[in-house]
């Protein structure tokens, strides 16, 4: 009988009285979850999630107790999330699970509108931006394709078919060295992780509460199949396979503010430090409605052969994520400087309406293949493997459309210090009716692009360990690791240089300025009207447009020249057919990044003290061809660089008695600059009279890697029934820190230096200066096994991270001003209440992530992410061979993305990375699932 069948058997044979007791405990949990919306849950809520998979695993790493055991026996400071815990938490992807690990936080930015999907995408470790982490799948480097960041998008990894996820906060020298934050290793199962034959089917339905409220598509569902078998003499062979398909629908509502100016006219244009202004006024506001259809599918496969002296394996994985999304915007501008299509500017007196459409379609996929083995020769053991991986990010036929109306001579006041309330006040009912009407704005132009970036990675790894007989030297280890990445990227604008436009022609063939748009009115474009927008924050009718209108204009006409100025009439006319090679190639990059690494380490023992002392050396050889635009000419230019990093480390573990473990570590680590900073297309500007080069804008292949010295110390206590208590302190000193944007979908931004070189101004990204981070982590988990009867299944967990950071960006406009580290909240904590007995599971969790620096500005009011909090609830019951589960994510309907200008909530934030929205609501998400195993 498998572990899972034993579980179901116990559930089926439970006495009615025990179930009544369990129900009373569940009632307590429900009461606490209700209080969570107000006060009580913030004091004692539970980490939990849907028990939506039958637990039939036998490997110790698959259970919560086994994960704690692995953590206890590790040399490093780690956190291990087991398959059992993954199954217990409501999750759209693995980020939702990892964000409950002490010291970790999950997020999505609004680059390409990601936060509006309701799913998180990235993970930070101890407040270090996710691009400063290393990511592995079954121990091999996961290919990453986004040129804008070294961060790995984890939305491709659903919480299905995983054995465990391990977070290593103090890596040893045998692990990747480019890990200032740490290493996240995602593990998939093998047949040897199960006690016997296993077949499992998991299905669930999903419902998005906000999408239902707004009259959109709200349903979805998941289906997953899993099989494990061992065969051959003595069961030496094993095969495991899982496949899944997941589809969800969601909608999001967002507001953002733009065009901040000093309120006092005397300060306008004179005060550049907005923190010293006597208040700011907004000159524009934008409302965005998002609708999304998310699909992910893939699977894992392993074939293993194991004997006492030899093992061989073949492992493969594939993950595909695809979002089909629409973003519709209504905008209102009051007195902001605007641009005519012929390049002239004006500052209107009055109010101008606008609307906007943008597709948010994206596709991400990654696949890995690994072949390897291990040989045990008594004292000598050898491990060896070769691997290949591929990743792709793509945005095909990415279409946008702009709508405008003439300026109304009236007035409007914009006040969104509280984004949940209507902050619009119009000077007259006539102005309000004009600005909010659907027939005021008309389609002016469309534009679009095709873009993709790929990364093919080939690797080989060899490790050897020699067991020394006796004495203080326990073991010697060493190894070599090679990874070669082939990267390609392009972005083909549809209509010529710098994005171009395909404007709507008037009946006489003239392209009008945007203030006199000639296309259909917003009300005439096919679509549907929302019943409300953010409960009336936008007081007019909000219409979601049908994408086919914009696609029909843009896609058939792509790869034409942009529209130029008619020198006779001063109006803009089209110039079809003049699309150039430069227009097509201007954002193309092809490159190779090879990483050669070697390490050596000694495992030492002095009684109860264990030490691993080692050193790793990583050598990076980078070479790329980037397209350079030089007037009408263009061609590839080569950029290259090589550098090495020596990374010593020392990890100590002291076990004075079985319940306690003390750890200490000091190590050096680094982080390579984002690929888009070292390899990016170039542009050359020339004097129109002499043809001499005036300036060059380019990437910087000579950027230094950020380097860090990391210090860690911890004390851990392990009790019975999975009880754990731990406290950690840590400090990081970082040099050459690069403030690089983490927004998806765009080139990274960093410190830019413009300096004359031989009479030519060269603009390129440069390294920042230094940064540091100091923090304290606390974590406790306890099951009240000492309580009688059903009450013994009740448990509680509390974790908290408190930290402080300081950084000097080196930006000239900051004049040495110190800031926080981006994405490093000062406070994070999780409160958990859980129950597990008689086949009943209940989980309530409260999660809080404090204020975070989001980005730097030159006006001294940097952008911040306001604190976010969420409550998740899950319930399940196992009987016979089946588990039925119910879960709610974001139970209390909190806002999970809230960006401001400055630390306070006084000024709502501005646009970032091609995404619209600074206050984003996505609502609650419900799932109802069933799993059946035999």
mmCIF file of C-alpha atoms in Angstrom, residues 74-341:
data_model
loop_
_atom_site.group_PDB
_atom_site.id
_atom_site.type_symbol
_atom_site.label_atom_id
_atom_site.label_comp_id
_atom_site.label_asym_id
_atom_site.label_seq_id
_atom_site.Cartn_x
_atom_site.Cartn_y
_atom_site.Cartn_z
ATOM 1 C CA UNK A 74 22.363 20.934 5.248
ATOM 2 C CA UNK A 75 25.688 22.701 5.572
ATOM 3 C CA UNK A 76 24.170 25.903 4.153
ATOM 4 C CA UNK A 77 21.373 28.146 5.374
ATOM 5 C CA UNK A 78 18.451 26.810 3.322
ATOM 6 C CA UNK A 79 14.702 26.598 3.066
ATOM 7 C CA UNK A 80 13.115 23.537 1.455
ATOM 8 C CA UNK A 81 9.526 23.638 0.229
ATOM 9 C CA UNK A 82 8.227 20.093 -0.171
ATOM 10 C CA UNK A 83 5.676 18.771 -2.650
ATOM 11 C CA UNK A 84 3.281 18.380 0.277
ATOM 12 C CA UNK A 85 3.539 22.063 1.208
ATOM 13 C CA UNK A 86 3.312 23.143 -2.439
ATOM 14 C CA UNK A 87 0.041 21.226 -2.712
ATOM 15 C CA UNK A 88 -1.327 22.968 0.375
ATOM 16 C CA UNK A 89 -1.090 26.549 -0.886
ATOM 17 C CA UNK A 90 -3.387 28.327 -3.377
ATOM 18 C CA UNK A 91 -1.055 29.115 -6.250
ATOM 19 C CA UNK A 92 -1.180 30.193 -9.860
ATOM 20 C CA UNK A 93 2.522 29.450 -10.168
ATOM 21 C CA UNK A 94 5.473 28.558 -7.956
ATOM 22 C CA UNK A 95 6.029 32.223 -6.963
ATOM 23 C CA UNK A 96 2.896 32.139 -4.807
ATOM 24 C CA UNK A 97 4.442 29.274 -2.839
ATOM 25 C CA UNK A 98 7.975 30.655 -2.533
ATOM 26 C CA UNK A 99 6.751 34.032 -1.308
ATOM 27 C CA UNK A 100 5.833 32.306 1.993
ATOM 28 C CA UNK A 101 9.455 31.264 2.601
ATOM 29 C CA UNK A 102 11.158 33.419 5.272
ATOM 30 C CA UNK A 103 13.111 36.238 3.623
ATOM 31 C CA UNK A 104 11.506 35.807 0.199
ATOM 32 C CA UNK A 105 8.957 38.000 -1.544
ATOM 33 C CA UNK A 106 7.162 37.586 -4.853
ATOM 34 C CA UNK A 107 6.135 40.317 -7.255
ATOM 35 C CA UNK A 108 5.140 41.288 -10.784
ATOM 36 C CA UNK A 109 5.906 44.696 -12.215
ATOM 37 C CA UNK A 110 3.666 46.563 -14.635
ATOM 38 C CA UNK A 111 6.045 46.160 -17.554
ATOM 39 C CA UNK A 112 3.673 44.832 -20.238
ATOM 40 C CA UNK A 113 0.895 44.948 -17.649
ATOM 41 C CA UNK A 114 2.007 41.813 -15.805
ATOM 42 C CA UNK A 115 0.647 42.712 -12.370
ATOM 43 C CA UNK A 116 -2.800 43.096 -13.934
ATOM 44 C CA UNK A 117 -2.962 39.347 -14.654
ATOM 45 C CA UNK A 118 -3.297 38.625 -10.929
ATOM 46 C CA UNK A 119 -0.173 36.409 -10.966
ATOM 47 C CA UNK A 120 3.277 37.143 -9.604
ATOM 48 C CA UNK A 121 6.329 36.541 -11.772
ATOM 49 C CA UNK A 122 9.598 37.032 -9.846
ATOM 50 C CA UNK A 123 11.090 36.180 -6.454
ATOM 51 C CA UNK A 124 13.545 38.181 -4.384
ATOM 52 C CA UNK A 125 15.754 36.666 -1.681
ATOM 53 C CA UNK A 126 16.405 38.908 1.314
ATOM 54 C CA UNK A 127 15.548 42.043 -0.611
ATOM 55 C CA UNK A 128 18.090 41.532 -3.383
ATOM 56 C CA UNK A 129 16.522 42.100 -6.805
ATOM 57 C CA UNK A 130 15.615 38.827 -8.505
ATOM 58 C CA UNK A 131 18.216 39.434 -11.229
ATOM 59 C CA UNK A 132 20.855 38.837 -8.538
ATOM 60 C CA UNK A 133 19.688 35.264 -7.882
ATOM 61 C CA UNK A 134 20.781 32.072 -9.629
ATOM 62 C CA UNK A 135 18.163 29.609 -10.890
ATOM 63 C CA UNK A 136 18.586 25.889 -11.475
ATOM 64 C CA UNK A 137 16.330 23.023 -12.482
ATOM 65 C CA UNK A 138 17.498 19.711 -11.053
ATOM 66 C CA UNK A 139 20.861 21.360 -10.494
ATOM 67 C CA UNK A 140 21.447 22.737 -14.016
ATOM 68 C CA UNK A 141 21.320 26.376 -15.051
ATOM 69 C CA UNK A 142 17.869 27.340 -16.351
ATOM 70 C CA UNK A 143 18.076 29.226 -19.667
ATOM 71 C CA UNK A 144 16.787 32.789 -19.403
ATOM 72 C CA UNK A 145 15.890 34.799 -22.521
ATOM 73 C CA UNK A 146 14.836 38.283 -21.382
ATOM 74 C CA UNK A 147 17.619 40.762 -22.325
ATOM 75 C CA UNK A 148 16.246 43.304 -19.873
ATOM 76 C CA UNK A 149 17.190 41.361 -16.761
ATOM 77 C CA UNK A 150 19.069 38.322 -15.451
ATOM 78 C CA UNK A 151 15.951 37.460 -13.461
ATOM 79 C CA UNK A 152 14.083 34.286 -14.352
ATOM 80 C CA UNK A 153 10.360 34.518 -14.912
ATOM 81 C CA UNK A 154 8.893 31.738 -12.765
ATOM 82 C CA UNK A 155 5.361 31.981 -14.140
ATOM 83 C CA UNK A 156 6.174 29.066 -16.479
ATOM 84 C CA UNK A 157 6.451 26.749 -13.466
ATOM 85 C CA UNK A 158 3.057 25.677 -12.110
ATOM 86 C CA UNK A 159 2.722 23.963 -8.721
ATOM 87 C CA UNK A 160 2.277 20.569 -10.387
ATOM 88 C CA UNK A 161 4.671 17.675 -10.796
ATOM 89 C CA UNK A 162 7.370 19.059 -8.491
ATOM 90 C CA UNK A 163 9.332 17.153 -5.886
ATOM 91 C CA UNK A 164 10.533 20.230 -3.990
ATOM 92 C CA UNK A 165 11.955 23.729 -4.325
ATOM 93 C CA UNK A 166 15.124 24.500 -2.414
ATOM 94 C CA UNK A 167 16.328 28.013 -1.612
ATOM 95 C CA UNK A 168 20.038 28.197 -0.723
ATOM 96 C CA UNK A 169 20.918 31.465 1.012
ATOM 97 C CA UNK A 170 24.608 30.649 1.670
ATOM 98 C CA UNK A 171 25.795 28.652 -1.372
ATOM 99 C CA UNK A 172 28.997 26.611 -1.190
ATOM 100 C CA UNK A 173 31.739 26.690 -3.817
ATOM 101 C CA UNK A 174 30.301 23.777 -5.810
ATOM 102 C CA UNK A 175 27.253 25.924 -6.639
ATOM 103 C CA UNK A 176 26.913 28.806 -9.077
ATOM 104 C CA UNK A 177 28.800 31.902 -8.015
ATOM 105 C CA UNK A 178 26.590 34.542 -9.651
ATOM 106 C CA UNK A 179 24.189 34.444 -6.714
ATOM 107 C CA UNK A 180 24.392 37.496 -4.456
ATOM 108 C CA UNK A 181 20.863 36.823 -3.240
ATOM 109 C CA UNK A 182 21.051 33.036 -3.336
ATOM 110 C CA UNK A 183 20.070 30.050 -5.447
ATOM 111 C CA UNK A 184 16.588 28.726 -6.226
ATOM 112 C CA UNK A 185 16.669 25.074 -7.298
ATOM 113 C CA UNK A 186 13.459 23.540 -8.662
ATOM 114 C CA UNK A 187 13.382 19.730 -8.456
ATOM 115 C CA UNK A 188 11.207 17.322 -10.402
ATOM 116 C CA UNK A 189 10.432 13.765 -9.207
ATOM 117 C CA UNK A 190 11.767 10.411 -10.305
ATOM 118 C CA UNK A 191 10.131 7.007 -9.914
ATOM 119 C CA UNK A 192 12.421 6.365 -6.929
ATOM 120 C CA UNK A 193 10.603 9.092 -4.964
ATOM 121 C CA UNK A 194 7.576 6.789 -4.634
ATOM 122 C CA UNK A 195 7.112 3.595 -2.612
ATOM 123 C CA UNK A 196 5.504 1.761 -5.493
ATOM 124 C CA UNK A 197 3.513 2.173 -8.700
ATOM 125 C CA UNK A 198 1.643 5.461 -8.772
ATOM 126 C CA UNK A 199 -0.947 6.951 -11.104
ATOM 127 C CA UNK A 200 -2.664 10.211 -10.299
ATOM 128 C CA UNK A 201 -5.114 12.543 -12.002
ATOM 129 C CA UNK A 202 -5.704 16.055 -10.755
ATOM 130 C CA UNK A 203 -8.400 18.419 -12.052
ATOM 131 C CA UNK A 204 -9.716 21.728 -10.804
ATOM 132 C CA UNK A 205 -11.984 24.550 -11.872
ATOM 133 C CA UNK A 206 -11.038 28.206 -11.436
ATOM 134 C CA UNK A 207 -13.098 31.378 -11.118
ATOM 135 C CA UNK A 208 -11.961 35.032 -11.143
ATOM 136 C CA UNK A 209 -14.205 37.188 -8.992
ATOM 137 C CA UNK A 210 -13.410 40.580 -10.549
ATOM 138 C CA UNK A 211 -13.782 39.286 -14.107
ATOM 139 C CA UNK A 212 -17.213 37.950 -13.181
ATOM 140 C CA UNK A 213 -18.165 41.296 -11.633
ATOM 141 C CA UNK A 214 -17.114 43.154 -14.803
ATOM 142 C CA UNK A 215 -19.013 40.818 -17.110
ATOM 143 C CA UNK A 216 -15.931 39.194 -18.624
ATOM 144 C CA UNK A 217 -14.822 35.602 -18.979
ATOM 145 C CA UNK A 218 -14.134 34.372 -15.465
ATOM 146 C CA UNK A 219 -13.806 30.587 -15.686
ATOM 147 C CA UNK A 220 -10.838 28.320 -16.152
ATOM 148 C CA UNK A 221 -9.444 24.988 -15.153
ATOM 149 C CA UNK A 222 -6.509 22.644 -14.840
ATOM 150 C CA UNK A 223 -5.902 19.015 -15.656
ATOM 151 C CA UNK A 224 -2.763 17.065 -14.785
ATOM 152 C CA UNK A 225 -1.785 13.435 -15.127
ATOM 153 C CA UNK A 226 1.116 11.726 -13.381
ATOM 154 C CA UNK A 227 2.579 8.236 -13.530
ATOM 155 C CA UNK A 228 5.571 6.522 -11.895
ATOM 156 C CA UNK A 229 6.755 2.954 -12.396
ATOM 157 C CA UNK A 230 9.794 0.880 -11.446
ATOM 158 C CA UNK A 231 10.735 -2.223 -13.404
ATOM 159 C CA UNK A 232 13.577 -4.568 -14.262
ATOM 160 C CA UNK A 233 15.654 -6.802 -11.938
ATOM 161 C CA UNK A 234 15.267 -5.547 -8.384
ATOM 162 C CA UNK A 235 13.352 -2.513 -9.618
ATOM 163 C CA UNK A 236 16.603 -0.916 -10.790
ATOM 164 C CA UNK A 237 14.870 1.014 -13.581
ATOM 165 C CA UNK A 238 12.346 3.771 -13.018
ATOM 166 C CA UNK A 239 10.274 6.030 -15.223
ATOM 167 C CA UNK A 240 8.276 9.079 -14.214
ATOM 168 C CA UNK A 241 6.111 11.301 -16.397
ATOM 169 C CA UNK A 242 3.697 14.168 -15.812
ATOM 170 C CA UNK A 243 1.836 16.471 -18.176
ATOM 171 C CA UNK A 244 -0.479 19.370 -17.438
ATOM 172 C CA UNK A 245 -2.667 21.989 -19.078
ATOM 173 C CA UNK A 246 -3.852 25.078 -17.226
ATOM 174 C CA UNK A 247 -6.122 27.895 -18.398
ATOM 175 C CA UNK A 248 -7.316 30.921 -16.438
ATOM 176 C CA UNK A 249 -9.155 34.142 -17.221
ATOM 177 C CA UNK A 250 -8.804 37.368 -15.278
ATOM 178 C CA UNK A 251 -9.445 41.088 -15.451
ATOM 179 C CA UNK A 252 -7.702 44.033 -13.844
ATOM 180 C CA UNK A 253 -8.498 47.687 -13.181
ATOM 181 C CA UNK A 254 -5.756 50.301 -12.892
ATOM 182 C CA UNK A 255 -5.170 54.022 -12.384
ATOM 183 C CA UNK A 256 -2.026 56.078 -12.836
ATOM 184 C CA UNK A 257 -1.099 59.746 -12.676
ATOM 185 C CA UNK A 258 1.277 61.708 -14.893
ATOM 186 C CA UNK A 259 2.591 65.185 -15.525
ATOM 187 C CA UNK A 260 3.273 66.265 -11.950
ATOM 188 C CA UNK A 261 4.211 69.956 -11.660
ATOM 189 C CA UNK A 262 4.633 72.240 -8.640
ATOM 190 C CA UNK A 263 1.293 73.613 -7.512
ATOM 191 C CA UNK A 264 2.647 77.124 -7.068
ATOM 192 C CA UNK A 265 3.053 78.850 -10.423
ATOM 193 C CA UNK A 266 6.176 80.583 -9.151
ATOM 194 C CA UNK A 267 7.870 77.189 -8.672
ATOM 195 C CA UNK A 268 6.846 75.745 -12.028
ATOM 196 C CA UNK A 269 9.941 75.204 -14.178
ATOM 197 C CA UNK A 270 12.241 76.392 -11.416
ATOM 198 C CA UNK A 271 11.986 73.715 -8.713
ATOM 199 C CA UNK A 272 13.606 70.482 -9.879
ATOM 200 C CA UNK A 273 13.717 68.894 -6.428
ATOM 201 C CA UNK A 274 10.053 67.977 -6.015
ATOM 202 C CA UNK A 275 10.559 67.014 -2.389
ATOM 203 C CA UNK A 276 11.064 70.734 -1.674
ATOM 204 C CA UNK A 277 8.085 71.992 -3.665
ATOM 205 C CA UNK A 278 5.060 73.402 -1.902
ATOM 206 C CA UNK A 279 2.902 70.562 -3.138
ATOM 207 C CA UNK A 280 2.464 68.984 -6.563
ATOM 208 C CA UNK A 281 -0.452 68.976 -8.972
ATOM 209 C CA UNK A 282 -1.212 66.322 -11.557
ATOM 210 C CA UNK A 283 -1.906 67.311 -15.159
ATOM 211 C CA UNK A 284 -3.034 63.938 -16.479
ATOM 212 C CA UNK A 285 -4.755 60.785 -15.297
ATOM 213 C CA UNK A 286 -5.101 57.424 -17.050
ATOM 214 C CA UNK A 287 -7.549 54.599 -16.350
ATOM 215 C CA UNK A 288 -6.779 51.119 -17.720
ATOM 216 C CA UNK A 289 -8.976 48.073 -18.007
ATOM 217 C CA UNK A 290 -7.227 44.735 -18.600
ATOM 218 C CA UNK A 291 -8.590 41.381 -19.685
ATOM 219 C CA UNK A 292 -6.358 38.312 -19.850
ATOM 220 C CA UNK A 293 -6.498 34.705 -20.895
ATOM 221 C CA UNK A 294 -3.586 32.707 -19.440
ATOM 222 C CA UNK A 295 -2.548 29.288 -20.698
ATOM 223 C CA UNK A 296 0.327 27.161 -19.487
ATOM 224 C CA UNK A 297 1.183 23.626 -20.402
ATOM 225 C CA UNK A 298 4.138 21.278 -20.253
ATOM 226 C CA UNK A 299 5.506 18.343 -18.376
ATOM 227 C CA UNK A 300 8.465 16.515 -16.860
ATOM 228 C CA UNK A 301 10.051 13.170 -17.665
ATOM 229 C CA UNK A 302 12.764 11.063 -16.037
ATOM 230 C CA UNK A 303 14.262 7.672 -16.819
ATOM 231 C CA UNK A 304 16.624 6.275 -14.184
ATOM 232 C CA UNK A 305 18.789 3.224 -13.570
ATOM 233 C CA UNK A 306 20.237 2.748 -10.107
ATOM 234 C CA UNK A 307 22.493 0.162 -8.483
ATOM 235 C CA UNK A 308 24.628 0.502 -5.339
ATOM 236 C CA UNK A 309 27.705 1.490 -7.410
ATOM 237 C CA UNK A 310 26.274 3.072 -10.517
ATOM 238 C CA UNK A 311 23.390 5.279 -11.576
ATOM 239 C CA UNK A 312 22.392 6.791 -14.910
ATOM 240 C CA UNK A 313 19.536 9.141 -15.688
ATOM 241 C CA UNK A 314 17.798 11.070 -18.433
ATOM 242 C CA UNK A 315 15.689 14.051 -17.378
ATOM 243 C CA UNK A 316 13.606 16.385 -19.530
ATOM 244 C CA UNK A 317 11.261 19.247 -18.782
ATOM 245 C CA UNK A 318 9.198 21.727 -20.753
ATOM 246 C CA UNK A 319 7.120 24.711 -19.695
ATOM 247 C CA UNK A 320 5.023 27.026 -21.845
ATOM 248 C CA UNK A 321 3.294 30.208 -20.656
ATOM 249 C CA UNK A 322 1.052 32.299 -22.879
ATOM 250 C CA UNK A 323 -1.109 35.295 -22.085
ATOM 251 C CA UNK A 324 -3.572 36.789 -24.542
ATOM 252 C CA UNK A 325 -4.343 40.193 -23.113
ATOM 253 C CA UNK A 326 -5.965 43.513 -23.938
ATOM 254 C CA UNK A 327 -5.373 46.888 -22.302
ATOM 255 C CA UNK A 328 -7.845 49.709 -22.938
ATOM 256 C CA UNK A 329 -7.146 53.158 -21.525
ATOM 257 C CA UNK A 330 -9.097 56.366 -21.055
ATOM 258 C CA UNK A 331 -6.985 59.455 -20.395
ATOM 259 C CA UNK A 332 -7.633 63.045 -19.359
ATOM 260 C CA UNK A 333 -5.029 65.810 -19.713
ATOM 261 C CA UNK A 334 -5.241 69.319 -18.289
ATOM 262 C CA UNK A 335 -2.709 71.835 -19.593
ATOM 263 C CA UNK A 336 0.072 69.296 -20.235
ATOM 264 C CA UNK A 337 2.576 70.031 -22.964
ATOM 265 C CA UNK A 338 1.735 67.925 -25.996
ATOM 266 C CA UNK A 339 3.191 67.269 -29.413
ATOM 267 C CA UNK A 340 1.724 67.686 -32.861
ATOM 268 C CA UNK A 341 2.642 65.030 -35.361
#
